[in-house]
PDB file of C-alpha atoms in Angstrom:
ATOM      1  CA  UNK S1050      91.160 101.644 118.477  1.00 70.00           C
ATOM      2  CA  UNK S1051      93.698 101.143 115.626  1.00 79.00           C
ATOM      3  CA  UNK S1052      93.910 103.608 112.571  1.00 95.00           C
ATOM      4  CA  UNK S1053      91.825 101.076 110.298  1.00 97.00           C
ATOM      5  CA  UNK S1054      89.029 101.114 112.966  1.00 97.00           C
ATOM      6  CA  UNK S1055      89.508 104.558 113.206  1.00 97.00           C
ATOM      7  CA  UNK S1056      89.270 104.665 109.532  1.00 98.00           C
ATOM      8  CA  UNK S1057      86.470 102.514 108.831  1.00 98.00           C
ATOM      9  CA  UNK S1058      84.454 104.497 111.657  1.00 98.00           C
ATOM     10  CA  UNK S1059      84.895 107.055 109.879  1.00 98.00           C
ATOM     11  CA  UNK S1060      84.046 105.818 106.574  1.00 98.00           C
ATOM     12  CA  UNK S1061      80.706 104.285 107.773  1.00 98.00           C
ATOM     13  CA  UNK S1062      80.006 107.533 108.635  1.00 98.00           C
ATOM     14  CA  UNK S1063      80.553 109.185 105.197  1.00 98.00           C
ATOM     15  CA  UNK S1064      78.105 106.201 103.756  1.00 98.00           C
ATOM     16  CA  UNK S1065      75.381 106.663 106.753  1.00 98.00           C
ATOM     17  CA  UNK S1066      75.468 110.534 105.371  1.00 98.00           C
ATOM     18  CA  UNK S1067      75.087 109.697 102.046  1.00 98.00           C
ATOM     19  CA  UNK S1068      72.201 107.504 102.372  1.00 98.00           C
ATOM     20  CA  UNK S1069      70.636 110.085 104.750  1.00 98.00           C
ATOM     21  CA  UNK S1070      71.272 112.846 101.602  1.00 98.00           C
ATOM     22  CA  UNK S1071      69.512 110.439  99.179  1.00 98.00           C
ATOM     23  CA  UNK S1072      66.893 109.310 101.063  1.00 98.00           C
ATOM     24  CA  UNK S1073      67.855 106.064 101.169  1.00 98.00           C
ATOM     25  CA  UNK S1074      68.292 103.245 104.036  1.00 98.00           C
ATOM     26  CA  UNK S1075      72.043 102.754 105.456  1.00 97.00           C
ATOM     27  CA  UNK S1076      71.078  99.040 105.390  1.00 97.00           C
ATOM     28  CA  UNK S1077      70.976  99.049 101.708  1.00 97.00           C
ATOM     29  CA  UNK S1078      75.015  99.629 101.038  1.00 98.00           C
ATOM     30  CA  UNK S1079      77.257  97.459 101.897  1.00 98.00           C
ATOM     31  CA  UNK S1080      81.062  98.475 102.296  1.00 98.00           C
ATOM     32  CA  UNK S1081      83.826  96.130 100.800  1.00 98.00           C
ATOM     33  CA  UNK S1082      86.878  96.901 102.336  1.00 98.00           C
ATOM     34  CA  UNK S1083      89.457  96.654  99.124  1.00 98.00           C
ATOM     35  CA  UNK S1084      92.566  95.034 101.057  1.00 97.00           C
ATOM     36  CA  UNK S1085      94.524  94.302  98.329  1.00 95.00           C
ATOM     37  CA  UNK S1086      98.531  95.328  98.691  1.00 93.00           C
ATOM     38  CA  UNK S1087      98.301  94.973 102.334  1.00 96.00           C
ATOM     39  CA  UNK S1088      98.601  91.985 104.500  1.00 96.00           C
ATOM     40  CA  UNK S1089      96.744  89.995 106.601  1.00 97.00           C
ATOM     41  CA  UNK S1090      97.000  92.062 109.581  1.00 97.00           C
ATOM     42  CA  UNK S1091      95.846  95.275 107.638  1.00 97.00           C
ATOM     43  CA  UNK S1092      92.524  92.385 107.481  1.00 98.00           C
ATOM     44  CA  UNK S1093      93.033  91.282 110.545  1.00 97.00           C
ATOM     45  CA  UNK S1094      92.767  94.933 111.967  1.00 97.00           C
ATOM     46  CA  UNK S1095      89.742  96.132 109.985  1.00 98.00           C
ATOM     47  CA  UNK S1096      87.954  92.274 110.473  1.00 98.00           C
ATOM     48  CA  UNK S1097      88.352  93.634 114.249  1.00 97.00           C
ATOM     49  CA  UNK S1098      86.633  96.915 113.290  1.00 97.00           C
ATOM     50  CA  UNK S1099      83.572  94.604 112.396  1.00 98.00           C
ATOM     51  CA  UNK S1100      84.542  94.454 108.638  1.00 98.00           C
ATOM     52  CA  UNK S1101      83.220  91.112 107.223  1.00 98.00           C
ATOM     53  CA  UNK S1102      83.825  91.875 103.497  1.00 98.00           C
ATOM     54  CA  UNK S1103      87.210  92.236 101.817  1.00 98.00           C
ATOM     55  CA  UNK S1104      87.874  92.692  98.181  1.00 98.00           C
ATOM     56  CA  UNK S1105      91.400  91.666  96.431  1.00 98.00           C
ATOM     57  CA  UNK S1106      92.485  92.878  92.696  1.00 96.00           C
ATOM     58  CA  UNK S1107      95.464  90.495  92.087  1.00 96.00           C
ATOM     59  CA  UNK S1108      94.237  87.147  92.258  1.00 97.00           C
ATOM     60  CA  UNK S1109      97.800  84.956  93.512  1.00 96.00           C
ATOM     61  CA  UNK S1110      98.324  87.477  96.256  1.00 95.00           C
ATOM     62  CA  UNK S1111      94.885  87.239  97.258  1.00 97.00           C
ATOM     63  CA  UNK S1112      94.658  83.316  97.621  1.00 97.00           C
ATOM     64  CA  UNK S1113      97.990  83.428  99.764  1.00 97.00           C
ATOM     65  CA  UNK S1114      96.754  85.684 102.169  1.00 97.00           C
ATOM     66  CA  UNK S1115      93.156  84.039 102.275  1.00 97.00           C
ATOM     67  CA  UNK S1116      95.489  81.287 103.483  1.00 97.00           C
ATOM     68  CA  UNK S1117      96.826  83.005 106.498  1.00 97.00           C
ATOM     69  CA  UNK S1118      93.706  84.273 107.282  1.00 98.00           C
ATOM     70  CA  UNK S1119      91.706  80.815 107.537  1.00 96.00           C
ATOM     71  CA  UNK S1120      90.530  81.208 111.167  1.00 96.00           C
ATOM     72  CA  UNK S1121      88.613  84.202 110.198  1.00 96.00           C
ATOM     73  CA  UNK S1122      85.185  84.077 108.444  1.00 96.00           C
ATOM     74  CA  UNK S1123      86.075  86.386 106.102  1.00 96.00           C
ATOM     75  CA  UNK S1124      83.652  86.662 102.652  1.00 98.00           C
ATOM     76  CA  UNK S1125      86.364  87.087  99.847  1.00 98.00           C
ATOM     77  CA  UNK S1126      85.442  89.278  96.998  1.00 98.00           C
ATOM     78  CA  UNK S1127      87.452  89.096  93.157  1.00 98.00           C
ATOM     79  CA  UNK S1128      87.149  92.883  92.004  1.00 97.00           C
ATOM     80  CA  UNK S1129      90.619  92.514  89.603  1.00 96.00           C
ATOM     81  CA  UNK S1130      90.208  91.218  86.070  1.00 95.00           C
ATOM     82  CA  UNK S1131      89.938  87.497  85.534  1.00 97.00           C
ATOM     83  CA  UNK S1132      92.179  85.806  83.063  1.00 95.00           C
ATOM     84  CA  UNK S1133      91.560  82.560  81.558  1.00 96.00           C
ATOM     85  CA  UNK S1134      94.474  80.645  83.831  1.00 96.00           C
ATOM     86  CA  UNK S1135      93.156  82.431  87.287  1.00 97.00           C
ATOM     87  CA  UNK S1136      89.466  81.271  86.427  1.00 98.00           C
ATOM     88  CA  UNK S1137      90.059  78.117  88.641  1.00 98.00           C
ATOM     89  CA  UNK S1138      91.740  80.173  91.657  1.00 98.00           C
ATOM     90  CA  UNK S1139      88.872  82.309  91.674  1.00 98.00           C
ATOM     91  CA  UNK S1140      86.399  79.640  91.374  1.00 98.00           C
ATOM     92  CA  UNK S1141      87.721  77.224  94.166  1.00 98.00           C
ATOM     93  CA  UNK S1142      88.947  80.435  96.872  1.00 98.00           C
ATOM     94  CA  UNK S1143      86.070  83.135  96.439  1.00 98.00           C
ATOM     95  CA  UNK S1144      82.778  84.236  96.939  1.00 98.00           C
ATOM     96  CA  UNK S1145      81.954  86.849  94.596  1.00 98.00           C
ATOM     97  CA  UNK S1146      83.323  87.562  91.352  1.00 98.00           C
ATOM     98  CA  UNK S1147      82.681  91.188  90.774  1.00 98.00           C
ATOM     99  CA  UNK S1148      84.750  91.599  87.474  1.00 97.00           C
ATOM    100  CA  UNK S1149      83.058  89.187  84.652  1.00 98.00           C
ATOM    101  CA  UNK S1150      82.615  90.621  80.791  1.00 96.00           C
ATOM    102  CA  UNK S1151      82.729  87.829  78.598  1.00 96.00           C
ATOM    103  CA  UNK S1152      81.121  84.329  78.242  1.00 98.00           C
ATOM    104  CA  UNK S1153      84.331  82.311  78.117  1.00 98.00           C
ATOM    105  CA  UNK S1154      85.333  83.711  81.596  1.00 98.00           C
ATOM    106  CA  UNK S1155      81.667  82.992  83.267  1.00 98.00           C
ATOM    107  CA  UNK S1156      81.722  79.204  81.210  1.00 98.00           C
ATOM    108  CA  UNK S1157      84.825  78.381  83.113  1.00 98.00           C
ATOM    109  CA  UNK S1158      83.600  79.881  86.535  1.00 98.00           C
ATOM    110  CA  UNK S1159      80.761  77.472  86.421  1.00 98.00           C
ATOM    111  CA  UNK S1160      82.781  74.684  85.639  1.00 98.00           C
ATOM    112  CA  UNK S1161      85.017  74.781  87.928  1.00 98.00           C
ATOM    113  CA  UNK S1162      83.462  76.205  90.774  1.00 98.00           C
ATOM    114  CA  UNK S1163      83.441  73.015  93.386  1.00 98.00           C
ATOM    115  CA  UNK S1164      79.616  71.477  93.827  1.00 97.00           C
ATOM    116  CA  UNK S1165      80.834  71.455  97.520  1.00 98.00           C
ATOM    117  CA  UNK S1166      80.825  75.555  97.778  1.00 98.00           C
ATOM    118  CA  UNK S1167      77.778  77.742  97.074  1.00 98.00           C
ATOM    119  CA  UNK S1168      76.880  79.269  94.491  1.00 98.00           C
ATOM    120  CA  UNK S1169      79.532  81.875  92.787  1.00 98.00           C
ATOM    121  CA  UNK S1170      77.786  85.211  93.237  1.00 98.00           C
ATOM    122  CA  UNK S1171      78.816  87.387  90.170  1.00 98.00           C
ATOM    123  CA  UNK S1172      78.881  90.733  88.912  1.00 98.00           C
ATOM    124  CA  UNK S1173      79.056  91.523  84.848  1.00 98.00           C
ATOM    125  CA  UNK S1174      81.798  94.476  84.731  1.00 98.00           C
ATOM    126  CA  UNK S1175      80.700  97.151  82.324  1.00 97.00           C
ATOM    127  CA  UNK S1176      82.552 100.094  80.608  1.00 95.00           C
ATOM    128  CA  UNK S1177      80.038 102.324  81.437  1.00 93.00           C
ATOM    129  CA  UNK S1178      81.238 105.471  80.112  1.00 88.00           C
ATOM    130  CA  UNK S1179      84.056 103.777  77.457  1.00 80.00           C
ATOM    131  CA  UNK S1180      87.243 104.255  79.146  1.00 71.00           C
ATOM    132  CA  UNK S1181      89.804 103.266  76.950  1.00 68.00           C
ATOM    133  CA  UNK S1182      91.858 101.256  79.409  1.00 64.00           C
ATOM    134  CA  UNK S1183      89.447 100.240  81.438  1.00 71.00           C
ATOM    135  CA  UNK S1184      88.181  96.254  80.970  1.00 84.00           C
ATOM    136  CA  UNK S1185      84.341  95.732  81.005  1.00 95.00           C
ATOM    137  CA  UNK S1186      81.447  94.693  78.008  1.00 96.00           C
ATOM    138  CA  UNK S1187      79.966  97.308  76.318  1.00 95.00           C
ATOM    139  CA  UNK S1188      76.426  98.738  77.602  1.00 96.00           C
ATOM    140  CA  UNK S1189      75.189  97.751  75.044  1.00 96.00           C
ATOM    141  CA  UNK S1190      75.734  94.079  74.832  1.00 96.00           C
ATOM    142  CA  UNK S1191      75.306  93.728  78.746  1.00 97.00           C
ATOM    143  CA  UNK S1192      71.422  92.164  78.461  1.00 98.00           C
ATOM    144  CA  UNK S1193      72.476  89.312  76.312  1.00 98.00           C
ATOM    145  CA  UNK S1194      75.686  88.192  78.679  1.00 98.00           C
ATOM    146  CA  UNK S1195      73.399  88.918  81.362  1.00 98.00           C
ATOM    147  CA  UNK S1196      71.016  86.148  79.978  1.00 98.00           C
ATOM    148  CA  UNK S1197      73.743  83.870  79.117  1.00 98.00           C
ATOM    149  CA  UNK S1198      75.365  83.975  82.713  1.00 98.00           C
ATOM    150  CA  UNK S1199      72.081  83.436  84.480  1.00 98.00           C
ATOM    151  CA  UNK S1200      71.736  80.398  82.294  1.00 98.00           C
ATOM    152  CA  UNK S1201      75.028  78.626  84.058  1.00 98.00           C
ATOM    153  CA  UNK S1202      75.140  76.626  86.837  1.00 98.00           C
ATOM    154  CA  UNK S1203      77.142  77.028  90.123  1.00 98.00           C
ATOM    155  CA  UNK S1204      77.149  80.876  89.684  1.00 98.00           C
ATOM    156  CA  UNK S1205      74.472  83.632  90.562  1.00 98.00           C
ATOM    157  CA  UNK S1206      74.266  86.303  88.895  1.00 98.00           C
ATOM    158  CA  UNK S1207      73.991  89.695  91.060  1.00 98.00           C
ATOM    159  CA  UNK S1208      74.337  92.266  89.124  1.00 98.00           C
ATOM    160  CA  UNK S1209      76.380  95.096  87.486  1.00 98.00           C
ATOM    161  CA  UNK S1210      80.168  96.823  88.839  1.00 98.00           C
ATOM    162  CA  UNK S1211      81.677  99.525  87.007  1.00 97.00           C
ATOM    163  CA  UNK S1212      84.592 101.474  87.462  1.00 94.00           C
ATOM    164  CA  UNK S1213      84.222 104.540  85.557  1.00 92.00           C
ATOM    165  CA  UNK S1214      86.762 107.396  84.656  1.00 91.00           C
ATOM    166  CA  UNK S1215      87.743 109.744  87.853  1.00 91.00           C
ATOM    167  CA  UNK S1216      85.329 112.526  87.203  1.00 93.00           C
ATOM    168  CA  UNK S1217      85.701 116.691  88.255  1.00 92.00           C
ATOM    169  CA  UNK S1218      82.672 116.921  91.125  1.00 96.00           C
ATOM    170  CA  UNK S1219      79.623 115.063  92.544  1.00 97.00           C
ATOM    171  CA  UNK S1220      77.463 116.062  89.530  1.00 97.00           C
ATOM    172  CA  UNK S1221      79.511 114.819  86.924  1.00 97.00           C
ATOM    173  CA  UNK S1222      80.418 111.328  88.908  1.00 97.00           C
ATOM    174  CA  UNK S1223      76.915 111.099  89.964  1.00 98.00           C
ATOM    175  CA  UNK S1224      75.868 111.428  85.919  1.00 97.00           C
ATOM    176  CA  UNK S1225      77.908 108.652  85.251  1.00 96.00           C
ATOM    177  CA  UNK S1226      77.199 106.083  87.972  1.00 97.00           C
ATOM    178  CA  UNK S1227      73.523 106.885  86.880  1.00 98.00           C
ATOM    179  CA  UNK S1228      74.475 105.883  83.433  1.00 97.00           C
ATOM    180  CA  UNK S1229      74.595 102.253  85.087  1.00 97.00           C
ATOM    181  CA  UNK S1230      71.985 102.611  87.676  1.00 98.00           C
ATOM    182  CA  UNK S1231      69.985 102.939  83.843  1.00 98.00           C
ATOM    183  CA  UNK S1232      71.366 100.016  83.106  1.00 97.00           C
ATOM    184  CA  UNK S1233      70.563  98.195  85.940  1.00 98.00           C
ATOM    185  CA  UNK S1234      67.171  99.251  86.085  1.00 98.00           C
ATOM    186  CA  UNK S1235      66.492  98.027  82.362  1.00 98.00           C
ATOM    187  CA  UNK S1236      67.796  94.481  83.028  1.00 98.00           C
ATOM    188  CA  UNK S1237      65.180  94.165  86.220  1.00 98.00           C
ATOM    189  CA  UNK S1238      62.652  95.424  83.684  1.00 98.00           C
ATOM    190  CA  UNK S1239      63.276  92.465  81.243  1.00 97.00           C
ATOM    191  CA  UNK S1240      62.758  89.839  83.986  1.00 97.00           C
ATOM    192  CA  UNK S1241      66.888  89.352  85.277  1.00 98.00           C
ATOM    193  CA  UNK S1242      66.159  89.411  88.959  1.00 97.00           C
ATOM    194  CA  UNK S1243      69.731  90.941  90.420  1.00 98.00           C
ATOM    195  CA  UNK S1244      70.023  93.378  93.457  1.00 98.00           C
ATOM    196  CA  UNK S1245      73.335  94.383  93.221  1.00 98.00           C
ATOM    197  CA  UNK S1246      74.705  97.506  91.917  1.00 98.00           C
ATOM    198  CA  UNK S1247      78.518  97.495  92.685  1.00 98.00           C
ATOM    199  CA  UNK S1248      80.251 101.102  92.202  1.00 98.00           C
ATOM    200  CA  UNK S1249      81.880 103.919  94.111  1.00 97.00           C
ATOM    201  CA  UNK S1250      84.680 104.323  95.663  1.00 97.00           C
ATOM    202  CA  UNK S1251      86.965 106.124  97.936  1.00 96.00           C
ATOM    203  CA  UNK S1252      86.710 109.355  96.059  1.00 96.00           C
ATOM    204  CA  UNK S1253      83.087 109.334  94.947  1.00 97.00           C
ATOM    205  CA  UNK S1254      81.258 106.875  96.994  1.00 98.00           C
ATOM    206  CA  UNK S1255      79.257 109.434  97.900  1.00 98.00           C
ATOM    207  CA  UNK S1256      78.352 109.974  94.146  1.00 98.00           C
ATOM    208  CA  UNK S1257      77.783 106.645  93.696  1.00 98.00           C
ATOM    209  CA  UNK S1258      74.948 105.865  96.875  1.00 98.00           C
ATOM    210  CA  UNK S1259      72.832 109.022  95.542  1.00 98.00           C
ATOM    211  CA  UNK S1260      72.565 107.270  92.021  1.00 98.00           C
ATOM    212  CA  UNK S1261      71.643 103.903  93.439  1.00 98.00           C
ATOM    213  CA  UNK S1262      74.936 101.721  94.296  1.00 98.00           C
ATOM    214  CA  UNK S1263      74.402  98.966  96.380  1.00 98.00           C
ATOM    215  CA  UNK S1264      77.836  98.116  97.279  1.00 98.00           C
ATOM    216  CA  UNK S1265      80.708 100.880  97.449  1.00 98.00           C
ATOM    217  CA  UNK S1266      84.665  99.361  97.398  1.00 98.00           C
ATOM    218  CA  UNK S1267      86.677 101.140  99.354  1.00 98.00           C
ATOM    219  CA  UNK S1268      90.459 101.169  99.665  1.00 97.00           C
ATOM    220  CA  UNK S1269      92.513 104.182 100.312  1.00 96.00           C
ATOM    221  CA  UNK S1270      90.002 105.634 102.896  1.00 97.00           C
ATOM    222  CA  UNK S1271      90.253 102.247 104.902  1.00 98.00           C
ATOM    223  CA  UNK S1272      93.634 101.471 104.618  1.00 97.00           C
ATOM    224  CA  UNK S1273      95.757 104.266 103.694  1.00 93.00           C
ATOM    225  CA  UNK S1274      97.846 104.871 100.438  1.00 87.00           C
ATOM    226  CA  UNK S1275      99.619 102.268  98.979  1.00 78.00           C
TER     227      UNK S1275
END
């Protein structure tokens, strides 16, 4: 067994506790293994480990090792933020989009995502607890982009990610991811059917699974330090 099936062994295990702890079936979190910075054999590696799901911040680096890796049936998530001249990478080489706060961004995913793919599956990034450098649409404006998005064709809308501030301790991150578990909750109320929930991470996925995340990204607990 290599170190990144050690490693993801291991981290299955932390997310198999944490659903245990909140009462909650394993089956209903999903790990994305955040590969980004390493190459394709890091994928490679963990893709032998069983991982299926791989998530990639910088967009150019991401498409060139996507290349590399074509032989593999790897599903390709976008968790960095989109730009207006990386909309078209992201629509023709991905499968999810996790990182979507404006209109303008979603208008150009559904125009140029290729009728011969599926549907773009895609996340609305919010800034759930105002960060001041972290990208994401207010909470507050999050039902009407919702709406808009779900309107467009060629994408699906999911859900919601956030990446809040590190916080001290399991309370305080748990308080916070259930800031957008609120959230989430209130959109399924007013008729948006999503399931997805994307938060946690590394250092408080835990956190994250007992306040309803549906998909933790993990890195540094996979992979190592960059």
């Amino acid at each position: 067994m290599t170190t990144i099936e050690g490693n993801l062994q291991r981290v299955r295990e932390r997310i198999a506790a944490a659903c245990l702890a909140a009462g909650r079936p394993v089956t209903h979190v999903t790990l994305l293994a955040v590969s980004k910075t390493f190459g394709p054999e890091a994928v490679r590696e963990a893709f032998a480990g069983g991982q299926r799901a791989f998530g990639e911040n910088y967009i150019q680096e991401a498409v060139e090792k996507m290349a590399l890796l074509r032989d593999m049936p790897v599903e390709w998530h976008c968790i960095g933020p989109i730009q207006s001249n990386k909309t078209r990478l992201v629509a023709e080489n991905f499968s999810w989009a996790h990182t979507v706060d404006r209109l303008k961004i979603a208008e150009r995913l559904s125009q140029q995502r290729p009728e011969s793919l599926p549907d773009l599956q895609v996340c609305i990034q919010v800034n759930v607890d105002a960060g001041a450098t972290k990208s994401g649409v207010a909470p507050g404006e999050v039902l009407a982009l919702a709406r808009q998005i779900a309107q467009l064709p060629r994408l699906h809308l999911r859900g919601l990610m956030t990446i809040p501030e590190p916080a001290p301790d399991f309370e305080a991150q748990k308080a916070v991811h259930l800031q957008a578990r609120a959230l989430f909750d209130e959109l399924r109320q007013r008729g948006l059917d999503i399931d997805t929930l994307s938060m946690g991470m590394t250092g408080d996925l835990e956190a994250a699974i007992a306040a309803g995340s549906t998909m933790v990204r993990v890195g540094t607990a996979i992979f190592g330090k960059r």
